[in-house]
Amino acid sequence: MKPSLLILGGTTEAYALADVLAARDDLRLISSLAGRTTNPRLPAGETRIGGFGGPEGLATYLREQDIRAVIDVTHPFASRMGWNAVEGCRSADVPLLRLERPAWMPEPGDRWESVESWGRAVEVLRQGEARRVLLAVGRQELDHFAGLDAIWFLIRLVTRPDPLPAFPSAEWRLSRGPFDLADERALLDTQAIDTIVCKNSGGEATAAKLIAARERGIRVIMLQRPARPRIAMAATVAEALGWLDGILG
Ligand SMILES: NC(=O)c1ccc[n+]([C@@H]2O[C@H](COP(=O)([O-])OP(=O)(O)OC[C@H]3O[C@@H](n4cnc5c(N)ncnc54)[C@H](OP(=O)(O)O)[C@@H]3O)[C@@H](O)[C@H]2O)c1
C-alpha cells in the first residue's frame, strides 16, 4: 500500500507542495484546510476540510488514515494548529515537519515598530502620530482598531466581514494579493497613508507595501509572529521534499 502523507495547509507554500506531491504515484496525499473561507481553492490531491477536534482528534485521524508523515504548512500566525500538530503527532507517533516561509526583516530606511500584540499596536496608534492608516490585518483582528475615532482607516481584506465592525471613519477595499509595487505606491500616495498596520507574514505576495513604505518613510506597525514549537523545519518546498524522502526511505 502507498504511504499516506498529510499536509496541514491554507498557504501558498502548501498549494505548491501539494502540486509536487500529488504528481507522485508512490504516495497518497491528503491536504487539510481549516474551512474558514467558503469555496476555497482546492489543492491538488485529496482534500479534507474542517478542524480535527484538537490534538486528540488529530491523533485519531492520523491513526485511522494510517498517515506516515505530516507537514505543517499552515500560516505563520496559525499557531494553535502548530501546537496541536506537535501534540497530535507525538501521541500518534508520526513524524512532523514545519514548512514556514521566513519572516520579513527590516532593512535600512525602514521605520518599523515591532509589536507583540494587537493591543500594543492600538497603544502605539493612540500615541497620536497616525492620521491615515492602511490596516492590512485579518477579519478577526479588526475589532481591536474600531474604537480609534481620531484615525481614518483604509481597511484591506480578502472578504467583507459580516457583520461589518463599526469604524467611525473608514473605507473598505476588498482585494487578494499578490500586490504589485506600482499599485502599492499609488495606493499609499493617492490615499495619503502615513502608517501601515500589518503582521509579519513574510513571503512575496504582500511584501510590496513594505518597499513602498520604505521609499516614502512611512511608519509600519508590524505584529511579530507568535511563538511556535521547536521542531524539524524547512524554509522551502525543496527542503521539505528532502525531509520527506528521508522519512519514506
Ligand atoms: N492566521 C492567519 O493570519 C492566516 C492567514 C492565511 C491563511 N491562514 C490559514 O487559515 C487557517 C486557519 O488559521 P487560524 O489562524 O484560524 O488557525 P489556528 O488559530 O492556528 O487554528 C485554530 C483551529 O483551526 C483548525 N485548523 C487550523 N488550520 C487547520 C488546517 N489546516 N486543517 C484543519 N484544521 C485546521 C484547528 O481546529 P481543531 O483544533 O478542531 O483541529 C485549530 O485548532 C490555517 O489553515 C491557516 O494556514 C491563516
mmCIF file of C-alpha atoms and ligand atoms in Angstrom:
data_model
loop_
_atom_site.group_PDB
_atom_site.id
_atom_site.type_symbol
_atom_site.label_atom_id
_atom_site.label_comp_id
_atom_site.label_asym_id
_atom_site.label_seq_id
_atom_site.Cartn_x
_atom_site.Cartn_y
_atom_site.Cartn_z
ATOM 1 C CA MET A 1 0.000 0.000 0.000
ATOM 2 C CA LYS A 2 1.233 3.519 -0.766
ATOM 3 C CA PRO A 3 2.275 5.557 2.295
ATOM 4 C CA SER A 4 -0.133 8.385 3.161
ATOM 5 C CA LEU A 5 1.030 11.944 3.791
ATOM 6 C CA LEU A 6 -0.928 14.759 5.423
ATOM 7 C CA ILE A 7 -0.328 18.446 4.635
ATOM 8 C CA LEU A 8 -1.803 20.978 7.055
ATOM 9 C CA GLY A 9 -2.466 23.702 4.524
ATOM 10 C CA GLY A 10 -4.028 27.066 3.789
ATOM 11 C CA THR A 11 -0.944 28.857 2.418
ATOM 12 C CA THR A 12 0.737 29.479 -0.935
ATOM 13 C CA GLU A 13 3.547 27.100 0.059
ATOM 14 C CA ALA A 14 1.052 24.363 0.922
ATOM 15 C CA TYR A 15 -0.505 24.577 -2.562
ATOM 16 C CA ALA A 16 2.967 24.475 -4.141
ATOM 17 C CA LEU A 17 3.962 21.433 -2.086
ATOM 18 C CA ALA A 18 0.681 19.680 -2.916
ATOM 19 C CA ASP A 19 1.226 20.331 -6.633
ATOM 20 C CA VAL A 20 4.542 18.468 -6.472
ATOM 21 C CA LEU A 21 3.457 15.614 -4.219
ATOM 22 C CA ALA A 22 0.104 14.909 -5.891
ATOM 23 C CA ALA A 23 2.008 14.203 -9.104
ATOM 24 C CA ARG A 24 3.933 11.341 -7.443
ATOM 25 C CA ASP A 25 2.499 7.859 -7.766
ATOM 26 C CA ASP A 26 4.452 6.435 -4.830
ATOM 27 C CA LEU A 27 2.303 8.095 -2.150
ATOM 28 C CA ARG A 28 -1.209 9.151 -1.234
ATOM 29 C CA LEU A 29 -1.542 12.864 -0.488
ATOM 30 C CA ILE A 30 -4.210 14.436 1.710
ATOM 31 C CA SER A 31 -4.334 18.192 2.304
ATOM 32 C CA SER A 32 -6.269 19.612 5.220
ATOM 33 C CA LEU A 33 -7.930 23.050 5.220
ATOM 34 C CA ALA A 34 -9.492 24.727 8.253
ATOM 35 C CA GLY A 35 -12.631 25.686 6.314
ATOM 36 C CA ARG A 36 -12.568 29.394 7.140
ATOM 37 C CA THR A 37 -13.442 30.521 3.604
ATOM 38 C CA THR A 38 -16.422 29.457 1.548
ATOM 39 C CA ASN A 39 -15.425 27.983 -1.812
ATOM 40 C CA PRO A 40 -11.698 27.738 -1.030
ATOM 41 C CA ARG A 41 -9.249 26.955 -3.809
ATOM 42 C CA LEU A 42 -8.706 23.199 -3.538
ATOM 43 C CA PRO A 43 -5.148 21.867 -3.515
ATOM 44 C CA ALA A 44 -4.009 19.079 -5.856
ATOM 45 C CA GLY A 45 -4.648 15.603 -4.443
ATOM 46 C CA GLU A 46 -7.250 14.637 -1.834
ATOM 47 C CA THR A 47 -8.633 17.326 0.463
ATOM 48 C CA ARG A 48 -10.356 17.241 3.834
ATOM 49 C CA ILE A 49 -11.938 20.366 5.318
ATOM 50 C CA GLY A 50 -12.569 21.413 8.945
ATOM 51 C CA GLY A 51 -10.881 21.150 12.340
ATOM 52 C CA PHE A 52 -9.821 17.777 13.723
ATOM 53 C CA GLY A 53 -11.120 18.449 17.237
ATOM 54 C CA GLY A 54 -7.861 19.397 18.962
ATOM 55 C CA PRO A 55 -4.691 17.306 19.274
ATOM 56 C CA GLU A 56 -6.608 14.185 20.308
ATOM 57 C CA GLY A 57 -8.839 14.464 17.229
ATOM 58 C CA LEU A 58 -5.777 14.872 15.043
ATOM 59 C CA ALA A 59 -4.081 11.838 16.622
ATOM 60 C CA THR A 60 -7.200 9.742 15.987
ATOM 61 C CA TYR A 61 -7.312 10.909 12.364
ATOM 62 C CA LEU A 62 -3.628 10.062 11.858
ATOM 63 C CA ARG A 63 -4.187 6.528 13.192
ATOM 64 C CA GLU A 64 -7.403 5.969 11.225
ATOM 65 C CA GLN A 65 -5.847 7.128 7.963
ATOM 66 C CA ASP A 66 -2.538 5.380 8.690
ATOM 67 C CA ILE A 67 -0.608 8.606 7.992
ATOM 68 C CA ARG A 68 3.172 8.101 7.683
ATOM 69 C CA ALA A 69 4.241 11.768 7.907
ATOM 70 C CA VAL A 70 2.725 15.223 8.484
ATOM 71 C CA ILE A 71 3.951 18.529 7.072
ATOM 72 C CA ASP A 72 2.566 21.600 8.814
ATOM 73 C CA VAL A 73 2.389 24.345 6.203
ATOM 74 C CA THR A 74 -0.202 26.481 7.965
ATOM 75 C CA HIS A 75 0.228 30.240 8.065
ATOM 76 C CA PRO A 76 2.890 31.654 10.434
ATOM 77 C CA PHE A 77 0.057 33.180 12.506
ATOM 78 C CA ALA A 78 -1.934 29.937 12.739
ATOM 79 C CA SER A 79 -0.020 28.908 15.843
ATOM 80 C CA ARG A 80 -2.743 26.913 17.596
ATOM 81 C CA MET A 81 -2.714 24.404 14.759
ATOM 82 C CA GLY A 82 1.095 24.302 15.073
ATOM 83 C CA TRP A 83 0.951 23.346 18.751
ATOM 84 C CA ASN A 84 -1.861 20.853 18.109
ATOM 85 C CA ALA A 85 0.169 19.255 15.330
ATOM 86 C CA VAL A 86 3.102 18.650 17.668
ATOM 87 C CA GLU A 87 0.923 17.094 20.351
ATOM 88 C CA GLY A 88 -1.210 15.045 17.945
ATOM 89 C CA CYS A 89 1.781 13.708 16.009
ATOM 90 C CA ARG A 90 3.652 12.886 19.202
ATOM 91 C CA SER A 91 0.752 10.896 20.572
ATOM 92 C CA ALA A 92 0.202 9.020 17.270
ATOM 93 C CA ASP A 93 3.984 8.635 16.820
ATOM 94 C CA VAL A 94 4.029 10.242 13.364
ATOM 95 C CA PRO A 95 6.997 12.359 12.159
ATOM 96 C CA LEU A 96 6.221 16.060 11.721
ATOM 97 C CA LEU A 97 7.923 18.803 9.709
ATOM 98 C CA ARG A 98 7.173 22.501 9.771
ATOM 99 C CA LEU A 99 7.478 24.280 6.401
ATOM 100 C CA GLU A 100 7.457 28.015 7.009
ATOM 101 C CA ARG A 101 8.362 30.989 4.866
ATOM 102 C CA PRO A 102 10.979 33.222 6.509
ATOM 103 C CA ALA A 103 9.790 36.331 8.340
ATOM 104 C CA TRP A 104 10.360 39.756 6.788
ATOM 105 C CA MET A 105 13.380 41.548 8.242
ATOM 106 C CA PRO A 106 13.715 45.334 8.481
ATOM 107 C CA GLU A 107 16.113 46.951 6.032
ATOM 108 C CA PRO A 108 17.934 50.293 6.097
ATOM 109 C CA GLY A 109 15.378 53.073 5.714
ATOM 110 C CA ASP A 110 12.523 51.093 7.253
ATOM 111 C CA ARG A 111 10.535 52.734 10.046
ATOM 112 C CA TRP A 112 9.126 49.637 11.699
ATOM 113 C CA GLU A 113 7.639 49.474 15.139
ATOM 114 C CA SER A 114 7.543 45.807 16.121
ATOM 115 C CA VAL A 115 4.700 44.871 18.460
ATOM 116 C CA GLU A 116 3.852 41.617 20.211
ATOM 117 C CA SER A 117 0.086 42.041 20.305
ATOM 118 C CA TRP A 118 -2.709 43.953 18.617
ATOM 119 C CA GLY A 119 -3.328 45.642 21.990
ATOM 120 C CA ARG A 120 0.174 47.121 21.804
ATOM 121 C CA ALA A 121 -0.438 48.182 18.170
ATOM 122 C CA VAL A 122 -3.523 50.092 19.331
ATOM 123 C CA GLU A 123 -1.472 51.783 22.096
ATOM 124 C CA VAL A 124 1.106 52.892 19.536
ATOM 125 C CA LEU A 125 -1.658 54.292 17.314
ATOM 126 C CA ARG A 126 -3.170 56.149 20.287
ATOM 127 C CA GLN A 127 0.126 57.985 20.773
ATOM 128 C CA GLY A 128 -1.090 60.289 18.046
ATOM 129 C CA GLU A 129 1.238 60.367 15.042
ATOM 130 C CA ALA A 130 -1.107 58.371 12.797
ATOM 131 C CA ARG A 131 -3.962 60.052 10.895
ATOM 132 C CA ARG A 132 -4.466 57.909 7.772
ATOM 133 C CA VAL A 133 -3.765 54.227 8.299
ATOM 134 C CA LEU A 134 -3.674 51.279 5.923
ATOM 135 C CA LEU A 135 -4.976 48.394 8.025
ATOM 136 C CA ALA A 136 -3.814 45.143 6.440
ATOM 137 C CA VAL A 137 -4.877 42.675 9.117
ATOM 138 C CA GLY A 138 -7.304 39.759 9.148
ATOM 139 C CA ARG A 139 -11.081 39.925 9.543
ATOM 140 C CA GLN A 140 -10.950 38.594 13.104
ATOM 141 C CA GLU A 141 -8.481 41.273 14.182
ATOM 142 C CA LEU A 142 -10.439 44.368 13.123
ATOM 143 C CA ASP A 143 -12.345 44.904 16.359
ATOM 144 C CA HIS A 144 -9.145 45.951 18.157
ATOM 145 C CA PHE A 145 -8.984 49.069 15.985
ATOM 146 C CA ALA A 146 -12.645 50.075 15.656
ATOM 147 C CA GLY A 147 -12.560 52.432 18.679
ATOM 148 C CA LEU A 148 -9.765 54.640 17.322
ATOM 149 C CA ASP A 149 -12.002 57.512 16.241
ATOM 150 C CA ALA A 150 -9.233 60.071 15.566
ATOM 151 C CA ILE A 151 -7.909 57.939 12.697
ATOM 152 C CA TRP A 152 -9.182 57.332 9.159
ATOM 153 C CA PHE A 153 -8.599 53.713 8.107
ATOM 154 C CA LEU A 154 -8.217 52.147 4.709
ATOM 155 C CA ILE A 155 -9.139 48.551 5.526
ATOM 156 C CA ARG A 156 -7.858 45.963 3.085
ATOM 157 C CA LEU A 157 -9.340 42.486 3.316
ATOM 158 C CA VAL A 158 -9.926 39.412 1.160
ATOM 159 C CA THR A 159 -13.601 39.110 2.081
ATOM 160 C CA ARG A 160 -16.076 41.511 3.641
ATOM 161 C CA PRO A 161 -16.727 40.754 7.319
ATOM 162 C CA ASP A 162 -20.316 40.125 8.329
ATOM 163 C CA PRO A 163 -21.291 41.987 10.451
ATOM 164 C CA LEU A 164 -19.150 44.933 9.457
ATOM 165 C CA PRO A 165 -17.290 46.343 12.512
ATOM 166 C CA ALA A 166 -18.437 49.903 13.261
ATOM 167 C CA PHE A 167 -15.458 52.069 12.297
ATOM 168 C CA PRO A 168 -16.350 55.787 12.602
ATOM 169 C CA SER A 169 -14.154 56.718 9.658
ATOM 170 C CA ALA A 170 -13.014 54.096 7.174
ATOM 171 C CA GLU A 171 -13.003 52.920 3.592
ATOM 172 C CA TRP A 172 -13.158 49.214 2.746
ATOM 173 C CA ARG A 173 -11.121 47.690 -0.023
ATOM 174 C CA LEU A 174 -11.674 44.038 -0.910
ATOM 175 C CA SER A 175 -8.710 42.525 -2.713
ATOM 176 C CA ARG A 176 -6.489 39.490 -2.623
ATOM 177 C CA GLY A 177 -2.689 39.520 -3.170
ATOM 178 C CA PRO A 178 -0.285 39.361 -4.816
ATOM 179 C CA PHE A 179 0.012 43.147 -4.814
ATOM 180 C CA ASP A 180 2.431 44.802 -7.157
ATOM 181 C CA LEU A 181 4.824 47.597 -6.273
ATOM 182 C CA ALA A 182 3.431 50.191 -8.699
ATOM 183 C CA ASP A 183 -0.092 49.652 -7.321
ATOM 184 C CA GLU A 184 1.112 49.818 -3.713
ATOM 185 C CA ARG A 185 2.998 53.069 -4.377
ATOM 186 C CA ALA A 186 -0.112 54.553 -5.998
ATOM 187 C CA LEU A 187 -2.329 53.406 -3.127
ATOM 188 C CA LEU A 188 -0.112 54.977 -0.449
ATOM 189 C CA ASP A 189 0.180 58.219 -2.423
ATOM 190 C CA THR A 190 -3.430 58.692 -3.508
ATOM 191 C CA GLN A 191 -4.764 57.835 -0.058
ATOM 192 C CA ALA A 192 -2.039 59.876 1.740
ATOM 193 C CA ILE A 193 -1.301 56.953 4.050
ATOM 194 C CA ASP A 194 1.019 57.834 6.958
ATOM 195 C CA THR A 195 1.042 54.466 8.790
ATOM 196 C CA ILE A 196 0.611 50.803 7.856
ATOM 197 C CA VAL A 197 -0.508 48.160 10.343
ATOM 198 C CA CYS A 198 0.187 44.565 9.346
ATOM 199 C CA LYS A 199 1.543 41.255 10.571
ATOM 200 C CA ASN A 200 4.868 39.690 9.713
ATOM 201 C CA SER A 201 3.502 37.102 7.290
ATOM 202 C CA GLY A 202 6.677 37.006 5.174
ATOM 203 C CA GLY A 203 6.677 35.950 1.514
ATOM 204 C CA GLU A 204 6.494 37.854 -1.748
ATOM 205 C CA ALA A 205 2.759 38.282 -2.286
ATOM 206 C CA THR A 206 2.221 41.124 0.196
ATOM 207 C CA ALA A 207 5.771 42.490 0.580
ATOM 208 C CA ALA A 208 5.471 45.349 -1.944
ATOM 209 C CA LYS A 209 3.713 47.631 0.551
ATOM 210 C CA LEU A 210 6.840 47.461 2.747
ATOM 211 C CA ILE A 211 9.082 48.583 -0.115
ATOM 212 C CA ALA A 212 6.695 51.413 -0.979
ATOM 213 C CA ALA A 213 6.566 52.412 2.716
ATOM 214 C CA ARG A 214 10.393 52.417 2.954
ATOM 215 C CA GLU A 215 10.697 54.674 -0.103
ATOM 216 C CA ARG A 216 8.261 57.153 1.463
ATOM 217 C CA GLY A 217 9.454 56.987 5.083
ATOM 218 C CA ILE A 218 6.025 55.675 6.116
ATOM 219 C CA ARG A 219 5.863 54.019 9.531
ATOM 220 C CA VAL A 220 4.915 50.328 9.712
ATOM 221 C CA ILE A 221 3.470 48.837 12.875
ATOM 222 C CA MET A 222 4.420 45.188 12.449
ATOM 223 C CA LEU A 223 2.953 42.375 14.541
ATOM 224 C CA GLN A 224 5.637 39.805 15.371
ATOM 225 C CA ARG A 225 4.948 36.138 14.785
ATOM 226 C CA PRO A 226 3.533 34.094 17.651
ATOM 227 C CA ALA A 227 5.727 31.500 19.343
ATOM 228 C CA ARG A 228 5.743 28.080 17.707
ATOM 229 C CA PRO A 229 7.108 24.785 18.968
ATOM 230 C CA ARG A 230 10.718 23.971 18.036
ATOM 231 C CA ILE A 231 10.559 21.054 15.610
ATOM 232 C CA ALA A 232 12.184 19.981 12.329
ATOM 233 C CA MET A 233 11.950 22.986 9.999
ATOM 234 C CA ALA A 234 12.102 23.644 6.258
ATOM 235 C CA ALA A 235 12.064 27.068 4.603
ATOM 236 C CA THR A 236 11.347 25.882 1.056
ATOM 237 C CA VAL A 237 9.344 23.216 -0.742
ATOM 238 C CA ALA A 238 12.632 21.628 -1.908
ATOM 239 C CA GLU A 239 13.834 21.268 1.689
ATOM 240 C CA ALA A 240 10.513 19.710 2.685
ATOM 241 C CA LEU A 241 10.792 17.181 -0.150
ATOM 242 C CA GLY A 242 14.294 16.234 1.056
ATOM 243 C CA TRP A 243 12.978 15.637 4.584
ATOM 244 C CA LEU A 244 10.114 13.525 3.240
ATOM 245 C CA ASP A 245 12.411 11.340 1.170
ATOM 246 C CA GLY A 246 14.435 10.696 4.342
ATOM 247 C CA ILE A 247 11.274 9.623 6.194
ATOM 248 C CA LEU A 248 9.895 7.405 3.417
ATOM 249 C CA GLY A 249 13.327 5.886 2.799
HETATM 250 N N1 LIG B 1 -3.951 33.283 10.797
HETATM 251 C C1 LIG B 1 -3.661 33.865 9.616
HETATM 252 O O1 LIG B 1 -3.211 35.007 9.551
HETATM 253 C C2 LIG B 1 -3.874 33.093 8.329
HETATM 254 C C3 LIG B 1 -3.594 33.710 7.113
HETATM 255 C C4 LIG B 1 -3.756 32.985 5.918
HETATM 256 C C5 LIG B 1 -4.196 31.686 5.959
HETATM 257 N N2 LIG B 1 -4.455 31.120 7.174
HETATM 258 C C6 LIG B 1 -4.901 29.702 7.173
HETATM 259 O O2 LIG B 1 -6.198 29.662 7.736
HETATM 260 C C7 LIG B 1 -6.335 28.506 8.569
HETATM 261 C C8 LIG B 1 -6.854 28.910 9.939
HETATM 262 O O3 LIG B 1 -5.958 29.828 10.523
HETATM 263 P P1 LIG B 1 -6.114 30.231 12.056
HETATM 264 O O4 LIG B 1 -5.140 31.332 12.327
HETATM 265 O O5 LIG B 1 -7.563 30.395 12.405
HETATM 266 O O6 LIG B 1 -5.563 28.862 12.744
HETATM 267 P P2 LIG B 1 -5.304 28.484 14.277
HETATM 268 O O7 LIG B 1 -5.781 29.587 15.165
HETATM 269 O O8 LIG B 1 -3.908 28.038 14.434
HETATM 270 O O9 LIG B 1 -6.206 27.171 14.433
HETATM 271 C C9 LIG B 1 -7.480 27.199 15.029
HETATM 272 C C10 LIG B 1 -8.122 25.862 14.767
HETATM 273 O O10 LIG B 1 -8.493 25.758 13.404
HETATM 274 C C11 LIG B 1 -8.299 24.420 12.949
HETATM 275 N N3 LIG B 1 -7.309 24.424 11.875
HETATM 276 C C12 LIG B 1 -6.364 25.361 11.599
HETATM 277 N N4 LIG B 1 -5.694 25.055 10.492
HETATM 278 C C13 LIG B 1 -6.221 23.877 10.051
HETATM 279 C C14 LIG B 1 -5.961 23.051 8.928
HETATM 280 N N5 LIG B 1 -5.034 23.367 8.006
HETATM 281 N N6 LIG B 1 -6.706 21.908 8.803
HETATM 282 C C15 LIG B 1 -7.650 21.580 9.711
HETATM 283 N N7 LIG B 1 -7.949 22.338 10.778
HETATM 284 C C16 LIG B 1 -7.252 23.464 10.950
HETATM 285 C C17 LIG B 1 -7.857 23.616 14.157
HETATM 286 O O11 LIG B 1 -9.066 23.129 14.735
HETATM 287 P P3 LIG B 1 -9.118 21.784 15.632
HETATM 288 O O12 LIG B 1 -8.489 22.144 16.935
HETATM 289 O O13 LIG B 1 -10.560 21.463 15.701
HETATM 290 O O14 LIG B 1 -8.319 20.732 14.888
HETATM 291 C C18 LIG B 1 -7.221 24.670 15.040
HETATM 292 O O15 LIG B 1 -7.193 24.346 16.399
HETATM 293 C C19 LIG B 1 -4.974 27.823 8.628
HETATM 294 O O16 LIG B 1 -5.060 26.658 7.854
HETATM 295 C C20 LIG B 1 -4.007 28.828 8.053
HETATM 296 O O17 LIG B 1 -2.978 28.211 7.296
HETATM 297 C C21 LIG B 1 -4.327 31.777 8.351
#
